[in-house]
CSV table of C-alpha atoms in Angstrom, one decimal:
chain,number,residue,atom,x,y,z
A,1,UNK,CA,90.4,85.5,108.3
A,2,UNK,CA,87.2,84.3,106.8
A,3,UNK,CA,86.5,81.7,109.6
A,4,UNK,CA,86.7,84.7,112.0
A,5,UNK,CA,84.7,86.7,110.1
A,6,UNK,CA,81.8,83.9,109.8
A,7,UNK,CA,82.3,83.5,113.7
A,8,UNK,CA,81.7,86.9,114.4
A,9,UNK,CA,78.8,87.4,112.2
A,10,UNK,CA,77.2,84.4,113.2
A,11,UNK,CA,77.2,85.4,116.9
A,12,UNK,CA,76.3,89.0,116.3
A,13,UNK,CA,73.0,87.9,114.0
A,14,UNK,CA,72.1,84.9,116.6
A,15,UNK,CA,72.3,87.8,119.5
A,16,UNK,CA,70.2,90.4,117.5
A,17,UNK,CA,67.7,87.4,116.7
A,18,UNK,CA,67.7,86.6,120.3
A,19,UNK,CA,67.1,90.3,121.4
A,20,UNK,CA,64.2,90.7,119.2
A,21,UNK,CA,62.7,87.6,120.4
A,22,UNK,CA,62.9,88.5,123.9
A,23,UNK,CA,61.2,92.1,123.1
A,24,UNK,CA,58.3,90.1,121.4
A,25,UNK,CA,58.1,87.9,124.6
A,26,UNK,CA,58.1,91.0,126.7
A,27,UNK,CA,55.3,92.3,124.5
A,28,UNK,CA,53.4,89.0,124.9
A,29,UNK,CA,53.6,89.3,128.5
A,30,UNK,CA,52.1,92.9,128.5
A,31,UNK,CA,49.3,91.6,126.2
A,32,UNK,CA,48.3,89.0,128.6
A,33,UNK,CA,48.3,90.9,131.7
A,34,UNK,CA,46.4,93.8,130.0
A,35,UNK,CA,43.8,91.5,128.5
A,36,UNK,CA,42.8,90.8,132.3
A,37,UNK,CA,42.3,94.8,132.6
A,38,UNK,CA,39.2,96.4,132.9
A,39,UNK,CA,38.0,98.1,129.5
A,40,UNK,CA,39.0,101.7,129.8
A,41,UNK,CA,36.2,104.2,128.7
A,42,UNK,CA,37.6,107.6,127.2
A,43,UNK,CA,36.1,110.5,128.8
A,44,UNK,CA,35.6,113.6,127.0
A,45,UNK,CA,38.3,115.3,128.8
A,46,UNK,CA,40.7,112.7,129.2
A,47,UNK,CA,44.4,113.9,128.0
A,48,UNK,CA,46.7,111.1,127.6
A,49,UNK,CA,50.4,111.9,128.6
A,50,UNK,CA,51.8,108.4,128.8
A,51,UNK,CA,50.8,106.0,126.0
A,52,UNK,CA,52.6,103.0,127.7
A,53,UNK,CA,50.1,103.0,130.3
A,54,UNK,CA,47.3,102.3,128.1
A,55,UNK,CA,49.1,100.4,125.3
A,56,UNK,CA,47.3,97.0,124.4
A,57,UNK,CA,44.4,97.9,126.8
A,58,UNK,CA,40.9,97.7,125.6
A,59,UNK,CA,39.3,100.8,125.0
A,60,UNK,CA,35.4,101.8,124.4
A,61,UNK,CA,34.9,104.8,122.8
A,62,UNK,CA,31.7,107.0,121.9
A,63,UNK,CA,31.4,109.4,119.1
A,64,UNK,CA,31.2,109.6,115.2
A,65,UNK,CA,33.2,108.5,112.4
A,66,UNK,CA,34.5,111.4,110.2
A,67,UNK,CA,33.6,109.7,106.7
A,68,UNK,CA,35.3,112.6,104.6
A,69,UNK,CA,38.8,112.0,106.1
A,70,UNK,CA,39.7,108.1,105.2
A,71,UNK,CA,43.3,107.1,104.7
A,72,UNK,CA,44.5,103.5,103.6
A,73,UNK,CA,47.4,101.9,104.7
A,74,UNK,CA,49.0,99.7,101.7
A,75,UNK,CA,51.0,96.4,102.1
A,76,UNK,CA,49.0,95.0,104.8
A,77,UNK,CA,48.2,91.3,103.6
A,78,UNK,CA,45.9,89.0,105.3
A,79,UNK,CA,46.2,85.3,104.9
A,80,UNK,CA,48.3,85.8,101.9
A,81,UNK,CA,46.0,88.4,100.0
A,82,UNK,CA,47.2,91.8,99.4
A,83,UNK,CA,45.0,94.5,101.0
A,84,UNK,CA,44.6,97.8,102.9
A,85,UNK,CA,44.1,98.9,106.4
A,86,UNK,CA,41.0,101.6,106.4
A,87,UNK,CA,42.2,104.4,108.8
A,88,UNK,CA,39.4,107.1,109.5
A,89,UNK,CA,39.3,109.8,112.5
A,90,UNK,CA,36.7,109.4,115.4
A,91,UNK,CA,35.3,112.4,117.0
A,92,UNK,CA,34.5,111.9,120.6
A,93,UNK,CA,31.2,112.7,121.7
A,94,UNK,CA,30.2,115.6,123.7
A,95,UNK,CA,34.2,116.3,123.9
A,96,UNK,CA,35.6,120.0,124.9
A,97,UNK,CA,37.2,121.5,121.8
A,98,UNK,CA,40.1,122.6,124.0
A,99,UNK,CA,41.3,119.0,124.0
A,100,UNK,CA,42.5,116.3,121.8
A,101,UNK,CA,38.9,115.3,120.9
A,102,UNK,CA,39.8,112.7,118.0
A,103,UNK,CA,41.1,109.5,117.6
A,104,UNK,CA,42.8,107.7,114.7
A,105,UNK,CA,41.0,104.4,114.1
A,106,UNK,CA,42.0,101.1,112.3
A,107,UNK,CA,38.6,100.3,111.4
A,108,UNK,CA,39.4,97.2,109.4
A,109,UNK,CA,40.7,95.5,106.4
A,110,UNK,CA,39.9,95.9,102.7
A,111,UNK,CA,41.5,93.4,99.9
A,112,UNK,CA,43.2,95.3,97.1
A,113,UNK,CA,42.0,95.0,93.7
A,114,UNK,CA,44.9,92.9,91.6
A,115,UNK,CA,44.2,94.7,88.5
A,116,UNK,CA,43.8,98.5,89.6
A,117,UNK,CA,45.9,99.3,93.2
A,118,UNK,CA,44.2,102.6,93.4
A,119,UNK,CA,40.3,101.2,93.0
A,120,UNK,CA,38.8,100.5,96.6
A,121,UNK,CA,36.0,98.4,97.6
A,122,UNK,CA,33.0,100.2,98.7
A,123,UNK,CA,32.2,99.9,102.4
A,124,UNK,CA,29.5,101.6,104.7
A,125,UNK,CA,30.4,103.9,107.4
A,126,UNK,CA,28.3,104.2,110.5
A,127,UNK,CA,26.3,107.6,110.7
A,128,UNK,CA,25.8,109.7,113.7
A,129,UNK,CA,27.0,108.6,117.2
A,130,UNK,CA,28.0,105.1,117.5
A,131,UNK,CA,30.0,103.0,120.2
A,132,UNK,CA,33.2,101.0,119.4
A,133,UNK,CA,35.6,99.0,121.4
A,134,UNK,CA,39.1,98.5,120.3
A,135,UNK,CA,42.9,97.8,121.2
A,136,UNK,CA,45.0,100.7,122.1
A,137,UNK,CA,48.3,100.7,120.1
A,138,UNK,CA,51.0,103.1,119.7
A,139,UNK,CA,51.0,103.1,116.1
A,140,UNK,CA,50.0,100.9,112.9
A,141,UNK,CA,53.6,99.3,112.6
A,142,UNK,CA,55.8,100.1,109.9
A,143,UNK,CA,56.5,98.4,106.7
A,144,UNK,CA,59.4,98.8,104.0
A,145,UNK,CA,58.6,102.3,102.2
A,146,UNK,CA,58.4,101.6,98.2
A,147,UNK,CA,58.9,104.7,96.4
A,148,UNK,CA,58.0,108.3,97.7
A,149,UNK,CA,55.0,108.8,100.2
A,150,UNK,CA,51.8,110.0,98.7
A,151,UNK,CA,50.7,113.4,99.6
A,152,UNK,CA,48.6,113.1,102.9
A,153,UNK,CA,45.1,113.8,102.0
A,154,UNK,CA,41.5,112.1,102.1
A,155,UNK,CA,41.3,109.0,100.2
A,156,UNK,CA,45.2,108.8,100.2
A,157,UNK,CA,47.1,105.5,100.0
A,158,UNK,CA,50.1,105.4,102.0
A,159,UNK,CA,52.3,102.7,103.2
A,160,UNK,CA,53.2,104.0,106.7
A,161,UNK,CA,51.4,106.8,108.7
A,162,UNK,CA,52.3,108.6,112.1
A,163,UNK,CA,49.5,110.1,114.1
A,164,UNK,CA,51.5,113.3,114.4
A,165,UNK,CA,51.4,113.1,110.3
A,166,UNK,CA,47.7,112.8,110.1
A,167,UNK,CA,47.0,115.5,112.7
A,168,UNK,CA,49.0,118.3,110.7
A,169,UNK,CA,47.6,117.4,107.5
A,170,UNK,CA,43.9,117.2,108.8
A,171,UNK,CA,44.1,119.8,111.5
A,172,UNK,CA,42.3,117.4,113.8
A,173,UNK,CA,43.2,117.3,117.4
A,174,UNK,CA,44.3,113.7,117.8
A,175,UNK,CA,45.1,111.7,121.0
A,176,UNK,CA,48.7,110.4,120.9
A,177,UNK,CA,47.6,106.7,120.1
A,178,UNK,CA,45.6,104.7,117.7
A,179,UNK,CA,42.8,102.3,118.0
A,180,UNK,CA,42.6,98.8,116.3
A,181,UNK,CA,38.7,98.6,116.2
A,182,UNK,CA,37.6,95.0,117.4
A,183,UNK,CA,33.6,95.7,117.7
A,184,UNK,CA,31.7,94.9,114.9
A,185,UNK,CA,29.9,98.0,113.2
A,186,UNK,CA,28.3,96.2,110.1
A,187,UNK,CA,30.5,97.6,107.4
A,188,UNK,CA,31.9,94.3,106.0
A,189,UNK,CA,35.5,95.1,107.1
A,190,UNK,CA,37.8,92.2,108.5
A,191,UNK,CA,39.3,92.7,111.8
A,192,UNK,CA,41.7,89.8,112.1
A,193,UNK,CA,44.5,92.2,113.5
A,194,UNK,CA,47.9,90.2,113.7
A,195,UNK,CA,49.4,89.8,117.3
A,196,UNK,CA,52.0,92.6,118.1
A,197,UNK,CA,54.1,89.4,119.6
A,198,UNK,CA,54.0,87.6,116.7
A,199,UNK,CA,57.0,85.5,115.7
A,200,UNK,CA,58.9,84.9,118.7
A,201,UNK,CA,59.6,81.4,117.8
A,202,UNK,CA,60.6,82.5,114.4
A,203,UNK,CA,63.0,84.6,116.2
A,204,UNK,CA,64.3,82.0,118.6
A,205,UNK,CA,64.9,79.7,115.3
A,206,UNK,CA,66.8,82.3,113.4
A,207,UNK,CA,69.2,82.8,116.6
A,208,UNK,CA,69.8,78.9,116.8
A,209,UNK,CA,70.9,78.7,113.0
A,210,UNK,CA,73.2,81.4,113.4
A,211,UNK,CA,74.4,80.2,116.3
A,212,UNK,CA,75.0,76.8,114.6
A,213,UNK,CA,76.4,78.5,111.4
A,214,UNK,CA,79.3,80.1,114.0
A,215,UNK,CA,79.6,76.8,115.7
A,216,UNK,CA,80.2,75.1,112.6
A,217,UNK,CA,82.7,77.9,111.2
A,218,UNK,CA,84.5,77.3,114.3
A,219,UNK,CA,84.9,73.3,114.4
A,220,UNK,CA,86.0,73.6,110.7
A,221,UNK,CA,88.9,76.1,111.3
A,222,UNK,CA,89.9,73.7,114.2
A,223,UNK,CA,89.6,70.4,112.3
A,224,UNK,CA,91.4,71.8,109.2
A,225,UNK,CA,93.9,73.4,111.5
A,226,UNK,CA,94.9,70.0,112.9
A,227,UNK,CA,95.2,68.5,109.6
A,228,UNK,CA,97.4,71.0,108.3
A,229,UNK,CA,99.7,70.7,111.4
A,230,UNK,CA,100.6,66.9,110.8
A,231,UNK,CA,101.1,67.6,107.0
A,232,UNK,CA,103.3,70.2,107.6
A,233,UNK,CA,105.6,68.0,109.9
A,234,UNK,CA,105.8,65.1,107.6
A,235,UNK,CA,107.3,67.1,105.0
A,236,UNK,CA,111.3,66.5,104.5
A,237,UNK,CA,113.5,69.6,105.3
A,238,UNK,CA,114.8,71.5,102.3
A,239,UNK,CA,118.3,71.3,102.0
A,240,UNK,CA,120.3,74.4,101.5
């Protein structure tokens, strides 16, 4: 019975890892296709209905950062160093107040103070109208939530954040996607964003390991079964 459970569990986990690898491979294929596309220039009146058509495209924006509403995403390490993503709303220049005229931008990465998690390094924010470029993403990804989420307000440190949550708290009319900034704005923030497709080979490797475990359990069951067979036949019959 234990052998059957090991075989079933191994195959199930191997298939799950295979699917995860296939999903990452599909993302990588989309990234490669859209890296070759022309940069999207977001007009003031553009209302995005289908994020799938824009995700992973390069986008250019003109407007200004709202420096009074920064939020920090925690548990975002870079090269083994604990840190935050700096998120800030960006108001499109000459935008119509009747449309979603703000975009939530991940400006870059800051290291965390090892002695005081709540202490953030200072960094400059460009004043006035600027032009930036970045990669369109559906969201900022999700990490394991440790404890209760902090109230969403300016300067909040949170572990996960949805565009809809930020829009509700800030009252800004946000486009239904986010931007990972790639252009330099002389703010000392690091922009070494993890590739969304990262980990394809890892999932393939895990799948192989789980399949191997299932195969070993099955082989063990078959071999021990053959050994028990001759042992049982060699035993003298019990007299009544």
